[in-house]
């Protein structure tokens, strides 16, 4: 079987579950709208990008265009429509990640509840002021990532398929560092000692490796 996540260290449970849905997408063109949950620094956005790379355009091996919305910068529905939904999403094949989903403004959450309501047609539409919006889940996939799932509206969580990322083991963290520090060799136990100070945080492992390269 093709390795769907060659850059992802560890996370075997999440990768298997995502792989199941990716296989379904290849037949149906539908990937369930997903919620990635993990503490900060545990690779949610990295996993989302790797997932999006497997969601290809129709009749192509190229991935659908991928856009990231930082929810902490969203002010209201109109901003989301003007900046993202209308120019980049409507009638197009795309994958959109709503990062830091716990920061979604309430009016945006209410709009998403309508747009993402599952149904047998796999389509939804709504009107907002002078906009007429339709999403088609055979074309558009919506991903969400958060480290504070308890702050995400419960009804929105219910509309999404949840994927929880595991805490990284010490060997995982060492492997992440070595991917960046390719060609560098460490004495026995050095990587384990370094990994212990990272407290399961993959982002810090990457940052520490980058700091070593920069010196």
XYZ file of N, CA and C in Angstrom:
645
model
N 0.843 -1.205 0.000
C 0.000 0.000 0.000
C 0.877 1.253 0.000
N 0.504 2.218 -0.791
C 1.247 3.472 -0.868
C 1.285 4.158 0.492
N 2.447 4.708 0.836
C 2.573 5.477 2.072
C 1.931 6.839 1.844
N 0.788 7.060 2.472
C 0.037 8.294 2.259
C 0.625 9.472 3.027
N 1.437 9.173 4.054
C 1.957 10.230 4.915
C 3.461 10.046 5.121
N 4.256 10.135 4.077
C 5.689 9.834 4.197
C 6.448 10.787 5.118
N 5.950 12.006 5.309
C 6.658 12.971 6.137
C 6.220 12.934 7.598
N 5.177 12.162 7.914
C 4.629 12.140 9.265
C 5.277 11.034 10.086
N 5.920 11.407 11.172
C 6.518 10.447 12.098
C 5.455 10.025 13.117
N 5.369 8.729 13.380
C 4.409 8.258 14.379
C 2.970 8.455 13.929
N 2.068 8.696 14.895
C 0.644 8.937 14.634
C 0.010 7.805 13.823
N 0.347 6.567 14.173
C -0.114 5.421 13.394
C -1.630 5.269 13.437
N -2.240 5.506 14.580
C -3.690 5.358 14.693
C -4.404 6.372 13.795
N -4.001 7.623 13.879
C -4.627 8.662 13.057
C -4.387 8.405 11.578
N -3.177 7.964 11.224
C -2.868 7.708 9.817
C -3.708 6.559 9.266
N -3.911 5.524 10.059
C -4.754 4.407 9.595
C -6.191 4.862 9.388
N -6.705 5.637 10.336
C -8.085 6.102 10.229
C -8.243 7.046 9.044
N -7.310 7.977 8.874
C -7.361 8.882 7.732
C -7.212 8.115 6.422
N -6.342 7.108 6.417
C -6.162 6.307 5.212
C -7.440 5.627 4.777
N -8.243 5.164 5.732
C -9.533 4.548 5.423
C -10.432 5.532 4.679
N -10.478 6.776 5.161
C -11.342 7.763 4.522
C -10.770 8.248 3.187
N -9.454 8.291 3.080
C -8.843 8.674 1.804
C -9.178 7.635 0.737
N -9.160 6.359 1.111
C -9.540 5.306 0.167
C -10.976 5.498 -0.291
N -11.855 5.868 0.635
C -13.240 6.150 0.264
C -13.350 7.347 -0.661
N -12.535 8.370 -0.402
C -12.539 9.566 -1.245
C -12.168 9.229 -2.686
N -11.252 8.310 -2.861
C -10.814 7.956 -4.207
C -11.924 7.330 -5.030
N -12.940 6.792 -4.354
C -14.076 6.196 -5.062
C -15.283 7.140 -5.126
N -15.527 7.861 -4.047
C -16.756 8.664 -3.954
C -16.556 10.150 -4.177
N -15.270 10.613 -4.124
C -14.935 12.032 -4.190
C -15.355 12.784 -2.927
N -15.712 12.073 -1.873
C -16.159 12.723 -0.641
C -15.246 12.324 0.514
N -14.658 13.310 1.135
C -13.901 13.126 2.371
C -14.697 13.778 3.486
N -15.026 13.059 4.548
C -15.767 13.702 5.629
C -15.045 14.955 6.128
N -15.806 15.988 6.408
C -15.207 17.182 6.994
C -14.637 16.784 8.357
N -13.369 17.133 8.580
C -12.609 16.528 9.671
C -12.221 17.532 10.740
N -12.072 17.032 11.960
C -11.593 17.815 13.093
C -10.355 17.128 13.654
N -9.213 17.807 13.581
C -7.957 17.292 14.128
C -7.734 17.908 15.505
N -7.540 17.054 16.489
C -7.441 17.506 17.879
C -6.124 17.026 18.476
N -5.377 17.934 19.092
C -4.125 17.584 19.769
C -3.642 18.805 20.536
N -2.798 18.616 21.538
C -2.193 19.769 22.218
C -1.351 20.588 21.249
N -1.045 21.798 21.645
C -0.226 22.671 20.804
C 1.126 22.016 20.530
N 1.574 22.155 19.285
C 2.875 21.638 18.918
C 2.910 20.168 18.571
N 1.735 19.523 18.472
C 1.696 18.091 18.210
C 1.345 17.759 16.753
N 1.443 18.745 15.863
C 1.383 18.425 14.438
C 0.027 18.460 13.782
N -0.930 19.191 14.341
C -2.267 19.229 13.735
C -2.240 19.830 12.330
N -1.616 20.994 12.196
C -1.614 21.647 10.880
C -0.733 20.893 9.896
N 0.324 20.261 10.387
C 1.182 19.455 9.522
C 0.413 18.240 9.004
N -0.368 17.615 9.882
C -1.188 16.478 9.478
C -2.280 16.917 8.504
N -2.887 18.083 8.757
C -3.922 18.574 7.855
C -3.363 18.791 6.448
N -2.174 19.372 6.366
C -1.545 19.592 5.063
C -1.233 18.264 4.371
N -0.762 17.285 5.150
C -0.475 15.972 4.580
C -1.753 15.287 4.105
N -2.833 15.442 4.845
C -4.129 14.910 4.415
C -4.567 15.565 3.109
N -4.475 16.886 3.055
C -4.911 17.613 1.858
C -4.134 17.188 0.618
N -2.878 16.808 0.808
C -2.058 16.377 -0.333
C -2.580 15.092 -0.960
N -3.411 14.350 -0.222
C -3.988 13.106 -0.732
C -5.378 13.292 -1.335
N -5.911 14.502 -1.270
C -7.241 14.772 -1.819
C -7.072 15.390 -3.200
N -7.116 14.564 -4.218
C -6.754 14.985 -5.563
C -7.931 15.583 -6.323
N -7.590 16.361 -7.325
C -8.578 16.881 -8.256
C -9.209 15.740 -9.034
N -10.399 15.943 -9.503
C -11.081 14.922 -10.297
C -10.282 14.629 -11.563
N -10.095 13.356 -11.871
C -9.370 12.913 -13.073
C -7.932 13.431 -13.100
N -7.319 13.533 -11.933
C -5.950 14.043 -11.852
C -5.254 13.423 -10.654
N -3.923 13.432 -10.679
C -3.158 12.997 -9.503
C -2.698 14.198 -8.685
N -3.015 15.401 -9.154
C -2.639 16.614 -8.438
C -3.618 16.895 -7.302
N -3.128 17.338 -6.143
C -4.042 17.646 -5.041
C -4.873 18.889 -5.323
N -6.027 18.927 -4.698
C -6.861 20.124 -4.784
C -6.116 21.301 -4.146
N -6.360 22.519 -4.615
C -5.781 23.689 -3.932
C -6.148 23.664 -2.444
N -5.201 24.119 -1.641
C -5.334 24.025 -0.189
C -5.154 25.404 0.417
N -6.123 25.818 1.233
C -6.077 27.137 1.857
C -6.232 26.989 3.366
N -5.534 27.852 4.102
C -5.594 27.845 5.564
C -6.197 29.145 6.054
N -7.210 29.023 6.901
C -7.840 30.177 7.540
C -7.434 30.181 9.012
N -6.744 31.219 9.439
C -6.412 31.371 10.859
C -7.632 31.979 11.547
N -8.329 31.167 12.312
C -9.607 31.614 12.881
C -9.449 32.778 13.845
N -8.266 32.938 14.427
C -8.065 34.049 15.356
C -8.067 35.396 14.633
N -7.906 35.380 13.305
C -7.917 36.630 12.537
C -9.279 36.916 11.917
N -10.218 35.986 12.041
C -11.544 36.193 11.461
C -12.368 37.132 12.344
N -12.977 38.124 11.730
C -13.818 39.070 12.473
C -15.298 38.722 12.388
N -15.735 38.313 11.197
C -17.166 38.072 10.991
C -17.390 37.270 9.709
N -18.647 36.934 9.452
C -19.016 36.149 8.271
C -18.640 36.869 6.992
N -18.900 38.156 6.930
C -18.627 38.882 5.686
C -17.157 38.820 5.303
N -16.270 38.926 6.275
C -14.843 38.813 5.977
C -14.527 37.443 5.399
N -15.075 36.388 6.006
C -14.830 35.033 5.507
C -15.354 34.868 4.085
N -16.538 35.385 3.826
C -17.108 35.274 2.480
C -16.279 36.047 1.465
N -15.924 37.286 1.800
C -15.181 38.132 0.853
C -13.773 37.617 0.579
N -13.111 37.102 1.619
C -11.705 36.732 1.483
C -11.492 35.288 1.039
N -12.405 34.403 1.432
C -12.168 32.979 1.205
C -13.281 32.304 0.392
N -14.486 32.313 0.920
C -15.544 31.467 0.360
C -15.885 31.846 -1.072
N -16.168 33.119 -1.310
C -16.593 33.521 -2.665
C -15.456 33.420 -3.680
N -14.268 33.994 -3.426
C -13.234 33.943 -4.468
C -12.535 32.588 -4.611
N -12.472 31.789 -3.548
C -11.618 30.601 -3.573
C -12.358 29.272 -3.482
N -13.609 29.280 -3.015
C -14.283 28.017 -2.701
C -15.458 27.702 -3.614
N -16.350 28.653 -3.798
C -17.589 28.384 -4.521
C -17.291 27.876 -5.933
N -17.899 26.743 -6.289
C -17.800 26.113 -7.619
C -16.394 25.611 -7.938
N -15.540 25.515 -6.942
C -14.167 25.053 -7.166
C -13.888 23.793 -6.347
N -12.872 23.039 -6.767
C -12.386 21.898 -5.997
C -11.281 22.406 -5.070
N -11.530 22.377 -3.777
C -10.559 22.913 -2.820
C -10.641 22.150 -1.497
N -9.582 22.283 -0.729
C -9.582 21.869 0.670
C -9.263 23.100 1.505
N -10.056 23.334 2.541
C -9.876 24.512 3.395
C -9.686 24.062 4.846
N -8.621 24.531 5.472
C -8.373 24.266 6.895
C -8.727 25.491 7.714
N -9.581 25.309 8.706
C -9.852 26.336 9.706
C -8.979 26.016 10.918
N -7.835 26.702 11.000
C -6.892 26.453 12.082
C -7.287 27.264 13.315
N -6.942 26.741 14.497
C -7.351 27.374 15.773
C -8.870 27.537 15.803
N -9.583 26.437 15.556
C -11.039 26.480 15.404
C -11.766 26.961 16.651
N -11.126 26.886 17.802
C -11.756 27.380 19.028
C -11.940 28.895 18.999
N -11.260 29.577 18.060
C -11.345 31.029 17.956
C -12.397 31.499 16.944
N -13.167 30.591 16.393
C -14.186 30.982 15.411
C -15.191 31.960 16.024
N -15.456 33.090 15.367
C -16.517 33.982 15.841
C -17.865 33.269 15.805
N -18.766 33.666 16.665
C -20.050 32.980 16.779
C -20.843 33.005 15.478
N -20.864 34.163 14.768
C -21.675 34.223 13.547
C -21.084 33.329 12.451
N -19.756 33.187 12.429
C -19.132 32.275 11.464
C -19.492 30.832 11.807
N -19.468 30.504 13.088
C -19.859 29.162 13.515
C -21.276 28.836 13.069
N -22.207 29.782 13.244
C -23.595 29.548 12.858
C -23.716 29.314 11.353
N -22.965 30.063 10.555
C -22.986 29.859 9.111
C -22.450 28.479 8.754
N -21.345 28.086 9.407
C -20.746 26.786 9.118
C -21.670 25.642 9.525
N -22.439 25.820 10.576
C -23.398 24.797 10.968
C -24.389 24.516 9.841
N -24.795 25.564 9.131
C -25.712 25.380 8.002
C -25.005 24.774 6.800
N -23.819 25.280 6.491
C -23.102 24.808 5.307
C -22.649 23.360 5.434
N -22.300 22.934 6.655
C -21.709 21.619 6.846
C -22.700 20.579 7.342
N -23.979 20.904 7.357
C -24.979 19.949 7.814
C -25.027 18.752 6.862
N -24.726 17.542 7.329
C -24.682 16.392 6.417
C -26.070 16.016 5.894
N -26.113 15.565 4.656
C -27.370 15.123 4.047
C -27.060 14.198 2.882
N -28.077 13.511 2.367
C -27.840 12.505 1.332
C -27.453 13.114 -0.007
N -27.751 14.404 -0.230
C -27.354 15.061 -1.476
C -25.887 15.479 -1.474
N -25.287 15.532 -0.295
C -23.896 15.985 -0.148
C -23.695 17.404 -0.664
N -24.714 18.219 -0.521
C -24.659 19.625 -0.906
C -25.456 20.435 0.104
N -25.067 21.693 0.264
C -25.832 22.620 1.086
C -25.780 24.005 0.465
N -26.807 24.792 0.712
C -26.810 26.165 0.209
C -27.464 27.065 1.242
N -27.081 28.336 1.190
C -27.711 29.333 2.052
C -27.558 30.703 1.426
N -28.368 31.633 1.878
C -28.287 33.025 1.442
C -27.837 33.871 2.616
N -26.948 34.813 2.332
C -26.483 35.733 3.361
C -26.356 37.103 2.729
N -27.198 38.037 3.171
C -27.262 39.366 2.563
C -27.420 39.206 1.051
N -26.459 39.692 0.277
C -26.569 39.604 -1.175
C -25.816 38.408 -1.748
N -25.398 37.467 -0.885
C -24.671 36.291 -1.341
C -25.607 35.086 -1.425
N -25.367 34.271 -2.438
C -25.989 32.959 -2.529
C -24.858 31.945 -2.552
N -24.802 31.074 -1.550
C -23.649 30.212 -1.343
C -24.072 28.753 -1.439
N -23.309 27.972 -2.189
C -23.539 26.530 -2.245
C -22.218 25.808 -2.084
N -22.211 24.783 -1.251
C -21.046 23.913 -1.138
C -21.437 22.526 -1.605
N -20.484 21.874 -2.239
C -20.671 20.536 -2.795
C -19.529 19.681 -2.244
N -19.858 18.700 -1.417
C -18.819 17.931 -0.730
C -18.078 16.973 -1.651
N -18.493 16.849 -2.910
C -17.672 16.132 -3.877
C -16.591 17.036 -4.456
N -16.665 18.323 -4.158
C -15.666 19.285 -4.628
C -14.886 19.914 -3.475
N -15.588 20.248 -2.418
C -14.973 20.987 -1.315
C -14.872 20.142 -0.056
N -13.708 20.183 0.573
C -13.479 19.498 1.844
C -13.068 20.541 2.875
N -13.662 20.461 4.060
C -13.368 21.417 5.122
C -12.740 20.685 6.308
N -11.589 21.190 6.730
C -10.862 20.627 7.857
C -10.802 21.651 8.978
N -10.761 21.175 10.201
C -10.658 22.039 11.372
C -9.582 21.466 12.289
N -8.851 22.342 12.954
C -7.819 21.911 13.884
C -7.920 22.737 15.158
N -7.747 22.083 16.293
C -7.817 22.812 17.561
C -7.088 22.045 18.654
N -6.562 22.779 19.610
C -6.020 22.182 20.823
C -6.991 22.348 21.989
N -8.107 23.032 21.727
C -9.096 23.295 22.782
C -10.481 22.936 22.274
N -10.698 21.650 22.074
C -11.947 21.206 21.461
C -13.154 21.549 22.323
N -12.962 21.676 23.626
C -14.074 22.017 24.511
C -14.607 23.421 24.246
N -13.835 24.255 23.532
C -14.276 25.609 23.218
C -14.920 25.710 21.841
N -14.934 24.619 21.100
C -15.585 24.599 19.794
C -17.051 24.247 19.997
N -17.947 24.951 19.310
C -19.387 24.730 19.471
C -19.704 23.239 19.306
N -20.465 22.690 20.257
C -20.724 21.244 20.271
C -21.419 20.780 18.999
N -22.291 21.607 18.442
C -23.003 21.196 17.231
C -22.054 21.131 16.031
N -21.045 22.001 16.006
C -20.058 21.946 14.934
C -19.201 20.689 15.083
N -18.788 20.375 16.307
C -18.020 19.147 16.540
C -18.810 17.932 16.056
N -20.117 17.932 16.295
C -20.964 16.805 15.893
C -21.046 16.649 14.374
N -20.814 17.718 13.634
C -20.880 17.654 12.169
C -19.569 17.177 11.545
N -18.551 17.022 12.349
C -17.219 16.691 11.850
C -16.794 15.294 12.297
N -15.889 14.696 11.541
C -15.286 13.426 11.923
C -13.991 13.729 12.666
N -13.914 13.279 13.895
C -12.816 13.675 14.774
C -11.632 12.712 14.668
N -10.428 13.298 14.626
C -9.184 12.538 14.625
C -8.298 13.093 15.738
N -8.002 12.275 16.733
C -7.149 12.699 17.843
C -5.719 12.240 17.587
N -4.777 13.170 17.679
C -3.374 12.830 17.505
C -2.770 12.409 18.839
N -1.863 11.440 18.774
C -1.236 10.905 19.977
C -0.053 11.769 20.415
N 0.307 11.658 21.679
C 1.521 12.309 22.154
C 2.728 11.577 21.567
N 3.740 12.324 21.172
C 4.912 11.720 20.554
C 5.782 11.043 21.596
N 6.261 9.853 21.261
C 7.198 9.138 22.129
C 8.589 9.738 21.972
N 9.498 9.376 22.867
C 10.874 9.861 22.756
C 11.524 9.420 21.439
N 11.360 8.166 21.012
C 11.924 7.789 19.707
C 11.331 8.593 18.549
N 10.023 8.889 18.639
C 9.397 9.717 17.599
C 10.072 11.079 17.513
N 10.278 11.721 18.669
C 10.883 13.051 18.693
C 12.315 13.011 18.161
N 13.027 11.966 18.518
C 14.372 11.820 17.984
C 14.359 11.675 16.476
N 13.385 10.912 15.949
C 13.284 10.726 14.498
C 12.938 12.043 13.800
N 12.054 12.840 14.417
C 11.705 14.145 13.847
C 12.945 15.030 13.754
N 13.749 15.033 14.813
C 14.970 15.839 14.785
C 15.930 15.346 13.705
N 16.064 14.027 13.580
C 17.005 13.481 12.621
C 16.585 13.741 11.186
N 15.268 13.870 10.929
C 14.813 14.197 9.578
C 15.333 15.568 9.159
N 15.425 16.488 10.114
C 15.937 17.821 9.819
C 17.468 17.830 9.826
N 18.048 17.059 10.737
C 19.503 17.042 10.890
C 20.133 15.897 10.082
N 19.649 15.740 8.863
C 20.151 14.648 8.020
C 21.662 14.790 7.804
N 22.358 13.677 7.984
C 23.806 13.686 7.787
C 24.591 13.929 9.057
N 23.881 14.314 10.128
C 24.549 14.548 11.413
C 24.389 13.304 12.289
N 25.438 12.898 12.940
C 25.396 11.716 13.797
C 25.574 12.107 15.261
N 24.839 11.407 16.129
C 24.920 11.658 17.567
C 25.435 10.413 18.276
N 26.097 10.617 19.377
C 26.506 9.489 20.202
C 25.276 8.815 20.802
N 25.424 7.550 21.179
C 24.321 6.807 21.772
C 23.730 7.563 22.957
N 22.427 7.557 23.059
C 21.610 8.138 24.138
C 21.484 9.650 24.068
N 22.242 10.326 23.201
C 22.163 11.790 23.149
C 20.777 12.235 22.723
N 20.240 11.628 21.647
C 18.917 12.023 21.179
C 17.845 11.757 22.226
N 17.942 10.645 22.932
C 16.965 10.358 23.981
C 16.998 11.421 25.064
N 18.193 11.851 25.447
C 18.304 12.878 26.498
C 17.728 14.201 26.010
N 17.987 14.526 24.755
C 17.433 15.761 24.201
C 15.914 15.674 24.115
N 15.402 14.533 23.631
C 13.958 14.375 23.449
C 13.190 14.516 24.754
N 13.816 14.133 25.874
C 13.130 14.194 27.162
C 12.742 15.617 27.547
N 13.496 16.601 27.093
C 13.176 17.984 27.467
C 12.087 18.576 26.578
N 11.684 17.859 25.532
C 10.712 18.397 24.578
C 9.271 18.151 24.992
N 9.059 17.276 25.974
C 7.733 17.025 26.535
C 6.703 16.667 25.459
N 7.087 15.827 24.528
C 6.162 15.342 23.515
C 5.830 16.333 22.420
N 6.531 17.461 22.377
C 6.180 18.540 21.462
C 6.987 18.439 20.169
N 6.317 18.041 19.086
C 6.997 17.866 17.802
C 7.484 19.196 17.244
N 6.725 20.263 17.474
C 7.141 21.578 16.968
C 8.462 21.999 17.591
N 8.631 21.734 18.898
C 9.877 22.086 19.558
C 11.041 21.226 19.052
N 10.749 19.965 18.715
C 11.787 19.116 18.145
C 12.268 19.680 16.817
N 11.321 20.107 15.992
C 11.683 20.707 14.707
C 12.461 21.999 14.913
N 11.997 22.820 15.847
C 12.659 24.097 16.114
C 14.080 23.877 16.637
N 14.242 22.928 17.542
C 15.565 22.665 18.081
C 16.512 22.195 16.984
N 16.009 21.342 16.104
C 16.845 20.873 14.989
C 17.229 22.015 14.065
N 16.279 22.897 13.789
C 16.576 24.051 12.941
C 17.601 24.978 13.586
N 17.496 25.121 14.923
C 18.473 25.942 15.632
C 19.867 25.359 15.496
N 19.982 24.047 15.531
C 21.290 23.395 15.394
C 21.877 23.664 14.002
N 20.989 23.608 12.978
C 21.444 23.848 11.610
C 21.956 25.271 11.443
N 21.267 26.222 12.124
C 21.620 27.621 11.967
C 22.902 28.004 12.665
N 23.478 27.135 13.463
C 24.695 27.473 14.207
C 25.963 27.064 13.461
